[in-house]
GROMACS .gro file of C-alpha atoms in nm:
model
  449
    1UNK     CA    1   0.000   0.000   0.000
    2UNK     CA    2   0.120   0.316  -0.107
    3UNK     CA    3   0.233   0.597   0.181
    4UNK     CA    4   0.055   0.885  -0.034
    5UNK     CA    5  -0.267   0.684   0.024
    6UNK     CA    6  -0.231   0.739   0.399
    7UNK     CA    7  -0.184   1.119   0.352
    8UNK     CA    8  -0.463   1.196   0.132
    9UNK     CA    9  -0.568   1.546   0.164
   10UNK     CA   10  -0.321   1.609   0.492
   11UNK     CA   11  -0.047   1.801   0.567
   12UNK     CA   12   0.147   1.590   0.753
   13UNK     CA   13   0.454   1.436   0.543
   14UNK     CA   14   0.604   1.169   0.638
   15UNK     CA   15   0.971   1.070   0.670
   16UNK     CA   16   1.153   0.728   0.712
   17UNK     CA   17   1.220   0.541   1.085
   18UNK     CA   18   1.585   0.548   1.161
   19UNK     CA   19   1.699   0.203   1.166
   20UNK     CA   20   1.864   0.063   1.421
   21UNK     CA   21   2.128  -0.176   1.307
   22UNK     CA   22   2.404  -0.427   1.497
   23UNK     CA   23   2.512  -0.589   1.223
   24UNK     CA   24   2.398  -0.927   1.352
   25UNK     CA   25   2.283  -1.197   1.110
   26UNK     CA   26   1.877  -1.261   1.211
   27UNK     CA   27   1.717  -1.558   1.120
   28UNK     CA   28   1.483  -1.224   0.996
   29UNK     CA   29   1.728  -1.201   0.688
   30UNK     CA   30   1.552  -1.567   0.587
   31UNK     CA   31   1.208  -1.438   0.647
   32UNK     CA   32   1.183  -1.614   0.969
   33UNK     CA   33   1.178  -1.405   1.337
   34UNK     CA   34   1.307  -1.659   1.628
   35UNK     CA   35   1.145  -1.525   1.926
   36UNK     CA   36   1.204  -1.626   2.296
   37UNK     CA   37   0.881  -1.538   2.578
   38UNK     CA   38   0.911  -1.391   2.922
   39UNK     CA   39   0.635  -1.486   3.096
   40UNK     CA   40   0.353  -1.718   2.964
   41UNK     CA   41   0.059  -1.640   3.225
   42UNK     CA   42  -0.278  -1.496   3.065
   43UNK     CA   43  -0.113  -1.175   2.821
   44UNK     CA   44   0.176  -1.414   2.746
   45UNK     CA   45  -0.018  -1.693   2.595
   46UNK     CA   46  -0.227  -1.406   2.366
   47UNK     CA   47   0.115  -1.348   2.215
   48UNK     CA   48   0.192  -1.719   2.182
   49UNK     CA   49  -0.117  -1.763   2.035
   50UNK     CA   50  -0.013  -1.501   1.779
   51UNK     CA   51   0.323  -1.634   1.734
   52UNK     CA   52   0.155  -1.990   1.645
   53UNK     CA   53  -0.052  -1.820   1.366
   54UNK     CA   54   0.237  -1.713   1.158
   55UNK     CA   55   0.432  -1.889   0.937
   56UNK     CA   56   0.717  -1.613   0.954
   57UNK     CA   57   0.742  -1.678   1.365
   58UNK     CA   58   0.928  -1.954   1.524
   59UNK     CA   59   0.889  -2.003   1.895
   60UNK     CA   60   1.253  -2.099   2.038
   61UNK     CA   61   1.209  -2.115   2.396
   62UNK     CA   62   0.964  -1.985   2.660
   63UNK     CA   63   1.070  -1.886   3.086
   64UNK     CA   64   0.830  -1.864   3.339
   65UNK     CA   65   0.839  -1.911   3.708
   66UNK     CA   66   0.499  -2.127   3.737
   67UNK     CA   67   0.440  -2.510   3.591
   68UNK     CA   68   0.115  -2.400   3.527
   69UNK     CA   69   0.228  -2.192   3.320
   70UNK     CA   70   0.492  -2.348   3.108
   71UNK     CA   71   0.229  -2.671   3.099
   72UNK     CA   72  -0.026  -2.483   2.971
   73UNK     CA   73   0.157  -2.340   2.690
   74UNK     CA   74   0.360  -2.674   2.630
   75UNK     CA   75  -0.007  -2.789   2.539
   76UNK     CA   76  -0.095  -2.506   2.290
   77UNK     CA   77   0.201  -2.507   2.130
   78UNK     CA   78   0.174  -2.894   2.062
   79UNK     CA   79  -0.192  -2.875   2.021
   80UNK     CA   80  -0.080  -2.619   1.710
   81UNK     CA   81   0.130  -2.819   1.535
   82UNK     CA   82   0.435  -2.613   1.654
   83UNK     CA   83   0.819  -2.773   1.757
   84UNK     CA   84   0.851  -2.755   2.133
   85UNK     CA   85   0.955  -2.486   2.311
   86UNK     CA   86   1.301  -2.519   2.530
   87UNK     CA   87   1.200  -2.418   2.889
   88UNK     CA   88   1.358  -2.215   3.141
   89UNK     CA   89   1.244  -2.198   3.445
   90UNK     CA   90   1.359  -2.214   3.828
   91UNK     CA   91   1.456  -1.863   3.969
   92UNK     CA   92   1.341  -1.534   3.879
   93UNK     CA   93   1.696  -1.515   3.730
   94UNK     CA   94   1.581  -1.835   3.471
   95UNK     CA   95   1.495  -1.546   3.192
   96UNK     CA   96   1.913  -1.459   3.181
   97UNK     CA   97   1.957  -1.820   3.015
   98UNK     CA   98   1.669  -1.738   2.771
   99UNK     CA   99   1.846  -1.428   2.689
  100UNK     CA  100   2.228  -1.613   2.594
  101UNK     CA  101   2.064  -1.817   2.310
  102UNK     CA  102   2.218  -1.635   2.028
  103UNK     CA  103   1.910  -1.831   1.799
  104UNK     CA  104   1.682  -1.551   1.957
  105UNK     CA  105   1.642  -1.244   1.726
  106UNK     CA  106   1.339  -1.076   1.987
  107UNK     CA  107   1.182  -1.131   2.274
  108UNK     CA  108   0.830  -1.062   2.420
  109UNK     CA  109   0.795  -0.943   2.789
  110UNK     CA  110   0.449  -1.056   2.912
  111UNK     CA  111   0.577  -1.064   3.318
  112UNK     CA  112   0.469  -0.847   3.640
  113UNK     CA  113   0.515  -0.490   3.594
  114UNK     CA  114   0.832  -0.511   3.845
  115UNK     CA  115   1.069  -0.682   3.678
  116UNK     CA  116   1.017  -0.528   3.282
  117UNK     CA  117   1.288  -0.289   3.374
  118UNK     CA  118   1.537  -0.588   3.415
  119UNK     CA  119   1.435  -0.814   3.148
  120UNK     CA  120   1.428  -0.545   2.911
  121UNK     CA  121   1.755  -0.402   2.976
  122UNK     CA  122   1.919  -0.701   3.014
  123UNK     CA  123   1.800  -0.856   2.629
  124UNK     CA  124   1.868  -0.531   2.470
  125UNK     CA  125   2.214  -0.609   2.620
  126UNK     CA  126   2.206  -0.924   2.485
  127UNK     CA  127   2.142  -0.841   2.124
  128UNK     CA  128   1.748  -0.872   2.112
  129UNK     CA  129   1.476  -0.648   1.984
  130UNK     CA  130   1.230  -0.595   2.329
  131UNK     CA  131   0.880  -0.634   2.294
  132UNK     CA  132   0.701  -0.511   2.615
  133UNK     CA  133   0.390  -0.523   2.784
  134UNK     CA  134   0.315  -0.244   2.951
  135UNK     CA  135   0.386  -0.080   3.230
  136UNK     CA  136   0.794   0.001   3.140
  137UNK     CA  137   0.895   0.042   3.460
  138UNK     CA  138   0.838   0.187   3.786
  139UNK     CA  139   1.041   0.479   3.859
  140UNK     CA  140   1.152   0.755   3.659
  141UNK     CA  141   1.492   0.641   3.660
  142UNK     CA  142   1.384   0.297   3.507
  143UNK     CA  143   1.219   0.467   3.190
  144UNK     CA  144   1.559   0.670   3.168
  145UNK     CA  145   1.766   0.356   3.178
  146UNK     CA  146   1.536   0.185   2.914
  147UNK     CA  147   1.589   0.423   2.683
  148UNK     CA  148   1.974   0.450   2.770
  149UNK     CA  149   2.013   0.089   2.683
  150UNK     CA  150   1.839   0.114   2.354
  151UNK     CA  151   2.079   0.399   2.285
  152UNK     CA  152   2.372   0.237   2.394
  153UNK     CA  153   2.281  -0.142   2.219
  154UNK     CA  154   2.115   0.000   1.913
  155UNK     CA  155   1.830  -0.244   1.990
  156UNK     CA  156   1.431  -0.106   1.983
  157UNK     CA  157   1.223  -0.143   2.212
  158UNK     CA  158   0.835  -0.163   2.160
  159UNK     CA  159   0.565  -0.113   2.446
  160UNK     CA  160   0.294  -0.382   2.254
  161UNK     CA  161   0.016  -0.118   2.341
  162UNK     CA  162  -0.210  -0.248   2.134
  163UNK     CA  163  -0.514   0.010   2.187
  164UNK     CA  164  -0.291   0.234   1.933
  165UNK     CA  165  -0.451   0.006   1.703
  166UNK     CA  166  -0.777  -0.003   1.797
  167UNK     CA  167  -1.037   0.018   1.487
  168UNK     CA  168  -1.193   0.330   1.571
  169UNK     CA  169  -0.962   0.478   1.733
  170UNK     CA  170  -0.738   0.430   1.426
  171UNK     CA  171  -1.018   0.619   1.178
  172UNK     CA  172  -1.002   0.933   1.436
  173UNK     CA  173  -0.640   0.920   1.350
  174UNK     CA  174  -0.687   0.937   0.991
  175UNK     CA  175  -1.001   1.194   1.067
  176UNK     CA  176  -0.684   1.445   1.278
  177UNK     CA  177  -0.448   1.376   0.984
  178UNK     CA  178  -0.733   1.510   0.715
  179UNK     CA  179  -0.792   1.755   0.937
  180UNK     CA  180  -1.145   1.691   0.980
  181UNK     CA  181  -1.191   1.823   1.306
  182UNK     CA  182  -0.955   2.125   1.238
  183UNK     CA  183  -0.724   2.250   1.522
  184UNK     CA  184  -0.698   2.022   1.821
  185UNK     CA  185  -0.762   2.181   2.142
  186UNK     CA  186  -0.843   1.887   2.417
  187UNK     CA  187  -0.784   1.514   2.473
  188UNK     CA  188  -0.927   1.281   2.679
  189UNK     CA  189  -0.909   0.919   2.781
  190UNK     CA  190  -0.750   0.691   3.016
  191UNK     CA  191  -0.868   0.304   3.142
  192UNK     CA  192  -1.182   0.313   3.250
  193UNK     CA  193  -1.233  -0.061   3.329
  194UNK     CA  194  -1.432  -0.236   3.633
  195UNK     CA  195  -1.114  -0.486   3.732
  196UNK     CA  196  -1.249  -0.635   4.079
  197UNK     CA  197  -1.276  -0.956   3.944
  198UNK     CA  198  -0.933  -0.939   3.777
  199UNK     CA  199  -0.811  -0.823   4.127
  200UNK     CA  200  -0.971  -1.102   4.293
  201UNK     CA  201  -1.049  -1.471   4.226
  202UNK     CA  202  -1.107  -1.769   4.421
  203UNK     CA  203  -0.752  -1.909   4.333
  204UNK     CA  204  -0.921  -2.194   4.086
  205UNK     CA  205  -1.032  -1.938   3.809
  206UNK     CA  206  -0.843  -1.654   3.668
  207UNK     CA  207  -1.123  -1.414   3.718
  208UNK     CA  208  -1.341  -1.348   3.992
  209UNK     CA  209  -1.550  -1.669   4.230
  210UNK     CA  210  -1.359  -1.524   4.526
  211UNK     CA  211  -1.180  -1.274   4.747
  212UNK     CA  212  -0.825  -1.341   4.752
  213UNK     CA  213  -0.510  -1.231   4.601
  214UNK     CA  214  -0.134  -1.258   4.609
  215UNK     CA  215   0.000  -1.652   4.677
  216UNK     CA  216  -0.392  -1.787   4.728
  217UNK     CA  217  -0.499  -1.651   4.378
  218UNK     CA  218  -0.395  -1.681   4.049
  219UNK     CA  219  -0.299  -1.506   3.714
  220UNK     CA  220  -0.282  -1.108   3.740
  221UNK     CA  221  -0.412  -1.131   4.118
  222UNK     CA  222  -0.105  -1.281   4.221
  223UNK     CA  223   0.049  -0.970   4.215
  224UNK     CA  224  -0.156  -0.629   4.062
  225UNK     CA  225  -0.355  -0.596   4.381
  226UNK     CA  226  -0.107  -0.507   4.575
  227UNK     CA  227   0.021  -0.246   4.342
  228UNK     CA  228  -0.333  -0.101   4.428
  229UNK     CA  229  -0.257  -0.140   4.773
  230UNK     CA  230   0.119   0.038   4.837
  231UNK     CA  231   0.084   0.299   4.557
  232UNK     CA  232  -0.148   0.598   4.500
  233UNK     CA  233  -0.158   0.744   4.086
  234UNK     CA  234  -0.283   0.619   3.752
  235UNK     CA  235  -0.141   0.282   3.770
  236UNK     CA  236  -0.263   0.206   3.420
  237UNK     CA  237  -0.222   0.480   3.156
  238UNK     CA  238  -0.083   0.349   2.828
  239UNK     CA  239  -0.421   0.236   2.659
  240UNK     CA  240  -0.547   0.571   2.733
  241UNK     CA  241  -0.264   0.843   2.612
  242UNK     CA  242  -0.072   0.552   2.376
  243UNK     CA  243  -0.335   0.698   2.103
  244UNK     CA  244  -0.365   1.056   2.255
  245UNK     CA  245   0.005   1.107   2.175
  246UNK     CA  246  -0.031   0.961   1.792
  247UNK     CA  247  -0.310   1.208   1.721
  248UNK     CA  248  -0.131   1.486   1.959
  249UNK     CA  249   0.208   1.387   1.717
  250UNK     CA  250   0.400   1.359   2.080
  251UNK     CA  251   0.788   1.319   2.053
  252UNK     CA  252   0.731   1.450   1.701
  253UNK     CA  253   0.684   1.822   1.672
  254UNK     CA  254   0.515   1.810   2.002
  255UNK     CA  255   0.608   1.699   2.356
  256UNK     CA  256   0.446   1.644   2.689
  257UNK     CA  257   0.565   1.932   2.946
  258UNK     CA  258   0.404   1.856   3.263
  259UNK     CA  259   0.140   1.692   3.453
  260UNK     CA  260  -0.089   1.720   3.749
  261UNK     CA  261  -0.272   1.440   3.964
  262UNK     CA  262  -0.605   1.404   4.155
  263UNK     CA  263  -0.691   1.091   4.315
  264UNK     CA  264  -1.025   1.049   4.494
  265UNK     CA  265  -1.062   0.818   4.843
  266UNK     CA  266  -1.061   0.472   4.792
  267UNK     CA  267  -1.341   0.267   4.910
  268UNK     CA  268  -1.441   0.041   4.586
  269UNK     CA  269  -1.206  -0.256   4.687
  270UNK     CA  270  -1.309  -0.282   4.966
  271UNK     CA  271  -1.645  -0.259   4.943
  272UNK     CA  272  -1.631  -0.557   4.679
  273UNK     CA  273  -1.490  -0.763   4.920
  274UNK     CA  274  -1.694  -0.713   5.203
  275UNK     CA  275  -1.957  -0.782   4.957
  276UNK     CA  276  -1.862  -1.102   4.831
  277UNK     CA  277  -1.740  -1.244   5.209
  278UNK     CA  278  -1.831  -0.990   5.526
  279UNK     CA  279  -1.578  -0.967   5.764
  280UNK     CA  280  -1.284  -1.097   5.523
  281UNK     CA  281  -0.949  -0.941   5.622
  282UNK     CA  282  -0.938  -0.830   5.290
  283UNK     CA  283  -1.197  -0.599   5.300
  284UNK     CA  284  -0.993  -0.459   5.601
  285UNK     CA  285  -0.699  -0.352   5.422
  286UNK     CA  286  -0.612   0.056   5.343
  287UNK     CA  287  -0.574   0.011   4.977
  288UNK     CA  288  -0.401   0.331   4.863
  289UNK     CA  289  -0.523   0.385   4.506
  290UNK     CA  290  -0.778   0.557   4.457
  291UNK     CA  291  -1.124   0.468   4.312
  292UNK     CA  292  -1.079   0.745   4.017
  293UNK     CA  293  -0.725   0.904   3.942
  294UNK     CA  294  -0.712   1.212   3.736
  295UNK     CA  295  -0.417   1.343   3.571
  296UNK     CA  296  -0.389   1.688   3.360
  297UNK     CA  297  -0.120   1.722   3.100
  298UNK     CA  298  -0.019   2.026   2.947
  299UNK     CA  299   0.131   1.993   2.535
  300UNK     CA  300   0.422   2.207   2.432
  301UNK     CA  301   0.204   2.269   2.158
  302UNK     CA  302  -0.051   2.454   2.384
  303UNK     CA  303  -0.339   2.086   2.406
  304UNK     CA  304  -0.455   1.969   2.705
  305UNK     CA  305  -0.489   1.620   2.814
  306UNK     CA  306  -0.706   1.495   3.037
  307UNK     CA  307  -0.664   1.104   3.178
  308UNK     CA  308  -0.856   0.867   3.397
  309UNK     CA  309  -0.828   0.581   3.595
  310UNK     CA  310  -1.146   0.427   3.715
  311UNK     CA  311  -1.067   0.037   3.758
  312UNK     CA  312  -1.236   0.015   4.113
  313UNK     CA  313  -1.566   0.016   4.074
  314UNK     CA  314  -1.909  -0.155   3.905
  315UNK     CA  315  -1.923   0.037   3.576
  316UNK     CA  316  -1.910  -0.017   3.175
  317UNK     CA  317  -1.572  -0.073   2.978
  318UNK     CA  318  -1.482   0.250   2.847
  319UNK     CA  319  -1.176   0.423   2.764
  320UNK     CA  320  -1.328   0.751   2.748
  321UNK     CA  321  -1.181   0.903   2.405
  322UNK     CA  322  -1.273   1.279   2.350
  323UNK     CA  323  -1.058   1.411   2.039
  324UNK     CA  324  -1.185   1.802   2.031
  325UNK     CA  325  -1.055   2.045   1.795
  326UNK     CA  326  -1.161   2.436   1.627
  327UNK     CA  327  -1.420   2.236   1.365
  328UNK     CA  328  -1.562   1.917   1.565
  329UNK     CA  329  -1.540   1.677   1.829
  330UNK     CA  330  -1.545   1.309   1.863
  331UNK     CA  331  -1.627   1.115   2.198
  332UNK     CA  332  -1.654   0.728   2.194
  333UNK     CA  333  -1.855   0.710   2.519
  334UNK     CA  334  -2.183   0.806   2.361
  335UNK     CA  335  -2.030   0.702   2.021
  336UNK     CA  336  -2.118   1.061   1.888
  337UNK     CA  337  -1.925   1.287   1.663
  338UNK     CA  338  -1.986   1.680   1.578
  339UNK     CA  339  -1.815   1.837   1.284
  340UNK     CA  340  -1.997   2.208   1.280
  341UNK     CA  341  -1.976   2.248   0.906
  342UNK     CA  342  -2.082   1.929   0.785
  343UNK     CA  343  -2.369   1.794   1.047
  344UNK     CA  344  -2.716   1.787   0.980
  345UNK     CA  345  -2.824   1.976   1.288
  346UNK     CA  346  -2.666   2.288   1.422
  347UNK     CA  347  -2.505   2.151   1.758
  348UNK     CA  348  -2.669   1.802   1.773
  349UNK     CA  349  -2.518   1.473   1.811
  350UNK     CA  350  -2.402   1.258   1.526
  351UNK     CA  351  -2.352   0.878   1.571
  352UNK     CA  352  -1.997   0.827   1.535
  353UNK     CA  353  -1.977   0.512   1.314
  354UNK     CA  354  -2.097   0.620   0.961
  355UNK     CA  355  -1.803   0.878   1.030
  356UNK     CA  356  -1.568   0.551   1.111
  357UNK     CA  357  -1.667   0.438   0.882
  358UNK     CA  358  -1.616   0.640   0.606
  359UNK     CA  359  -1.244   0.712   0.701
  360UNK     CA  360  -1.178   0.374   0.844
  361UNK     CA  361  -0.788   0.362   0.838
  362UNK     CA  362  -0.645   0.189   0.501
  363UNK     CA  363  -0.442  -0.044   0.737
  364UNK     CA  364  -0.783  -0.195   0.872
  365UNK     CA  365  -0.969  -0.255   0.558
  366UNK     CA  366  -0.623  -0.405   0.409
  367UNK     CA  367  -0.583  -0.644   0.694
  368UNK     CA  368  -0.918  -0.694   0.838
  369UNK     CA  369  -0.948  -1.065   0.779
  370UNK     CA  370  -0.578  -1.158   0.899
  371UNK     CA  371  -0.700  -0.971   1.239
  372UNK     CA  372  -1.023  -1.139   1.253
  373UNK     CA  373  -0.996  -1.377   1.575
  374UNK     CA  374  -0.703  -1.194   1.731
  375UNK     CA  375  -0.741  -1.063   2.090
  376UNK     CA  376  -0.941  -0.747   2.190
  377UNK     CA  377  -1.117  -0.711   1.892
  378UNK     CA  378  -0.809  -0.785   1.647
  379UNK     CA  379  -0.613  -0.502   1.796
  380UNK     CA  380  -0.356  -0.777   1.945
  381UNK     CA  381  -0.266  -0.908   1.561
  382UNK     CA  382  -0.185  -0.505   1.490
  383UNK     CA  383   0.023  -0.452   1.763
  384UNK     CA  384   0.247  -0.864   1.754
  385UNK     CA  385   0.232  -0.790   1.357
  386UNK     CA  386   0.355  -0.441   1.359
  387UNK     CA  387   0.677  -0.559   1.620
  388UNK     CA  388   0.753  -0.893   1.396
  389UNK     CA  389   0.793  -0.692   1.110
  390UNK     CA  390   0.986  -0.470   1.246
  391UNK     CA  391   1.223  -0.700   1.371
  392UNK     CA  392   1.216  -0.894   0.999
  393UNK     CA  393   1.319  -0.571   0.846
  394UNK     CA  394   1.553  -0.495   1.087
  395UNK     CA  395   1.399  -0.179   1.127
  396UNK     CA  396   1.275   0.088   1.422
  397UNK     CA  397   0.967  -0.038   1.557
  398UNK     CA  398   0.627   0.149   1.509
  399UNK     CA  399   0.595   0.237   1.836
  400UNK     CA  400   0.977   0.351   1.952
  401UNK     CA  401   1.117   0.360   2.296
  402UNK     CA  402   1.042   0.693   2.359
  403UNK     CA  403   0.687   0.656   2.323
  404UNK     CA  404   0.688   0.386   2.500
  405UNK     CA  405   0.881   0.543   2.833
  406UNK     CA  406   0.650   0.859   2.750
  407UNK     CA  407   0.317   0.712   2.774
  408UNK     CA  408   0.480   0.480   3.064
  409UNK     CA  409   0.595   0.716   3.285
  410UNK     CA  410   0.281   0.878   3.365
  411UNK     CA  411   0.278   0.642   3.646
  412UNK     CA  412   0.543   0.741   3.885
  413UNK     CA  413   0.513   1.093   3.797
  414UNK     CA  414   0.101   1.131   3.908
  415UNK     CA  415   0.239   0.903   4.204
  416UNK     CA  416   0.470   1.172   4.283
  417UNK     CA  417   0.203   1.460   4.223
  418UNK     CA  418   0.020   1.306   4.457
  419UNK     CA  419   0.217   1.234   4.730
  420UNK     CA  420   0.338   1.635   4.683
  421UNK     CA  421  -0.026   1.734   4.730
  422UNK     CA  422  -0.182   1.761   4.415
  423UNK     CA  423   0.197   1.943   4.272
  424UNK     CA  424   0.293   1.962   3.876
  425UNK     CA  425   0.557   1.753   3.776
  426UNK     CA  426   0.794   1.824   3.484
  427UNK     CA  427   0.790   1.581   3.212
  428UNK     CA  428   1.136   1.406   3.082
  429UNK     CA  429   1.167   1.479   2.766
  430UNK     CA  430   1.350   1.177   2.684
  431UNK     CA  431   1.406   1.241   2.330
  432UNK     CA  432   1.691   1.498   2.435
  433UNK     CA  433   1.514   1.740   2.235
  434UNK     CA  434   1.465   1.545   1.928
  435UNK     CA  435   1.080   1.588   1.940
  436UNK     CA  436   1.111   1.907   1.789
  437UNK     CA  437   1.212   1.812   1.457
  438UNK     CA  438   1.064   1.389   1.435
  439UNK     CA  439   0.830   1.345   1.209
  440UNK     CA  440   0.527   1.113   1.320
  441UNK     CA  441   0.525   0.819   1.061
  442UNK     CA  442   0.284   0.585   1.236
  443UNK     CA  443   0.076   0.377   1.027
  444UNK     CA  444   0.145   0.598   0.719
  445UNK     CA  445   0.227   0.295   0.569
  446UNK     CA  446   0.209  -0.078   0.622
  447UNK     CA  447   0.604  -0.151   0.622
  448UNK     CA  448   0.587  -0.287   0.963
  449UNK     CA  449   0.266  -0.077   1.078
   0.00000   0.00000   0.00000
């Protein structure tokens, strides 16, 4: 697909991703990607199950600290026709043997927020392309160090937000790019998500039947909940700003300059607890987080951003887009759009998916039936296709590491706002002052998405 039918009618130009070579010989130069998995829990085995629907993919070896989880995978990967996997497993250290195969060309972090700094760092040190789940890390200092190493190695590194590749979300894009809603003014979205029963389970199930977390529970409630417990901010803010700063054109021509947290008391957990089992020590606990976390960002381009996080309590999946410009506005929560010189009415409501429709992004209708099947809503083939390719072509990734440390490190910085009393934070600009002259090149073209 040709770039100039991306940029119909915009004024955006495109230029080329710098590649990022080491001079290795990839399996990639064959056609084939060798990838090695961190983690095989719940995300993991969405990327296996990815990995085992492409001919261009070969699984080499998996590490995870759980039987369950190795067995499990072992299964799918047989049940697929697929060679097996070599295992490492043993120590939280087992990942460093992963990482000395030299038949690994990338791997694909799917592991507890807590130890992504490590992992990452260490296979970009060890020669491999990094493909991450989010969060990057938890300080400020781990985002720096992330991008650091990818300086230092010459090896990408790819936050697999996949919500950048959401259908609708990808139209808007194209809608901003033809300028349809003229000069952007406000953003808003954030994760908006009722995660009690992701929090909780009854240590049988993944999801919900009980009360418990940490050792007595399994999958993501082994460990999230206590995040929710010790720390106070937007724990969760990639799937919200990861499109925000495609549309906004952060790190290129624009930048994020500072931000501002609000957090509201925190009774939600709790109160789902007590619900479920009266009297349970876990409805006893002080967990920190607050039901709904707001965070304000200011653009060096003079947009607002607004994010939320509202995981706590009994309400609808939303992500709460609002894209708002000088000629229109699109929301997704009432799945209404208003462009003033083309709607029917004079300040009514328009639904939103005739407009999707209409400028549904090229990349969508060209791959539509390869996503059909793939995880939330075909958004997970996007995101695992767009990071093979990359790696194939030996190429930047789509989504580089500074927007991946950008959208990441929201987290410790509304933590820190927070704990200040509500006080601004400056944002890194980890580009070094590169922003200002990047040009944004996502999805302009389908040469690795």
């Amino acid at each position: 697909m040709e770039r100039r039918d991306f940029i119909k009618n915009s004024a955006m130009t495109g230029a080329a991703f710098s590649i990022l070579s080491t001079g290795r010989l990839f399996a990639a130069d064959k056609g084939k990607v060798r990838l090695g998995y961190i983690g095989v829990g719940a995300r993991g085995m969405s990327h296996i199950s990815e990995g085992c629907l492409r001919d261009d993919v070969e699984i080499v070896a998996i590490c995870d600290t759980q039987e369950s989880s190795l067995k499990g995978c072992r299964s799918f990967i047989a049940k697929n026709g697929r060679p097996p996997a070599v295992e490492y497993t043993g120590g939280l250290d087992a990942y460093k043997k992963l990482l000395d195969r030299k038949d690994i060309d990338a791997v694909i972090i799917a592991t507890p927020w807590q130890f992504h700094r490590d992992q990452a760092v260490d296979a970009m040190k060890a020669g491999k392309y990094v493909g991450c789940e989010v969060i990057a890390g938890l300080t400020v200092q781990d985002h720096w160090d992330i991008v650091n190493t990818s300086e230092k190695t010459g090896m990408p590194y790819m936050t697999l937000e996949n919500v950048c590749y959401r259908r609708d979300v990808m139209a808007v894009l194209n809608m901003v790019r033809q300028n349809l809603f003229g000069e952007i003014v406000h953003y808003e979205g954030g994760y908006q998500h009722n995660l009690r029963n992701v929090l909780f389970n009854n240590g049988k199930q993944y999801y919900g039947g009980g009360v418990e977390y940490g050792p007595k529970a399994l999958s993501e409630a082994q460990w999230r909940t206590q995040f929710n417990i010790d720390v106070d901010g937007d724990l969760y803010p990639t799937h919200g700003v990861g499109p925000i700063m495609q549309c906004a054109n952060i790190n290129r021509g624009n930048r994020f300059t500072n931000l501002v947290s609000f957090s509201s008391k925190a009774r939600g957990l709790a109160s789902y607890v007590n619900d479920l089992s009266p009297g349970h020590p876990n409805a006893k606990i002080n967990y920190k987080n607050g039901d709904v976390t707001t965070t304000m960002i200011n653009c060096a381009n003079g947009e607002t951003v607004l994010l939320s996080h509202d995981t706590h309590l009994p309400r609808p999946y939303s992500l709460g887009f609002r894209v708002q410009g000088t000629e229109g506005i699109w929301m997704d929560v009432n799945k209404s759009i208003y462009i003033e010189k083309q709607a029917k009415k004079n300040d009514v409501w328009e639904p939103a998916q005739p407009w999707l429709d209409k400028y549904d992004h090229p990349l969508w209708k060209k791959y539509e039936k390869e996503a059909v099947g793939a995880g939330h809503g075909g958004m997970d083939w996007f995101v695992f296709n767009g990071f093979i390719e990359a790696v194939k072509q030996k190429k930047q990734t789509p989504i580089d590491v500074y927007d991946s440390v950008t959208m990441s490190v929201i987290t410790p910085l509304s933590t820190k706002s927070l704990k200040e009393g509500n006080a601004p934070q400056k944002f890194p600009d980890f580009t070094k002052g590169k922003w200002a002259t990047r040009k944004n090149t996502f999805a302009l073209d389908d040469s690795g998405l």
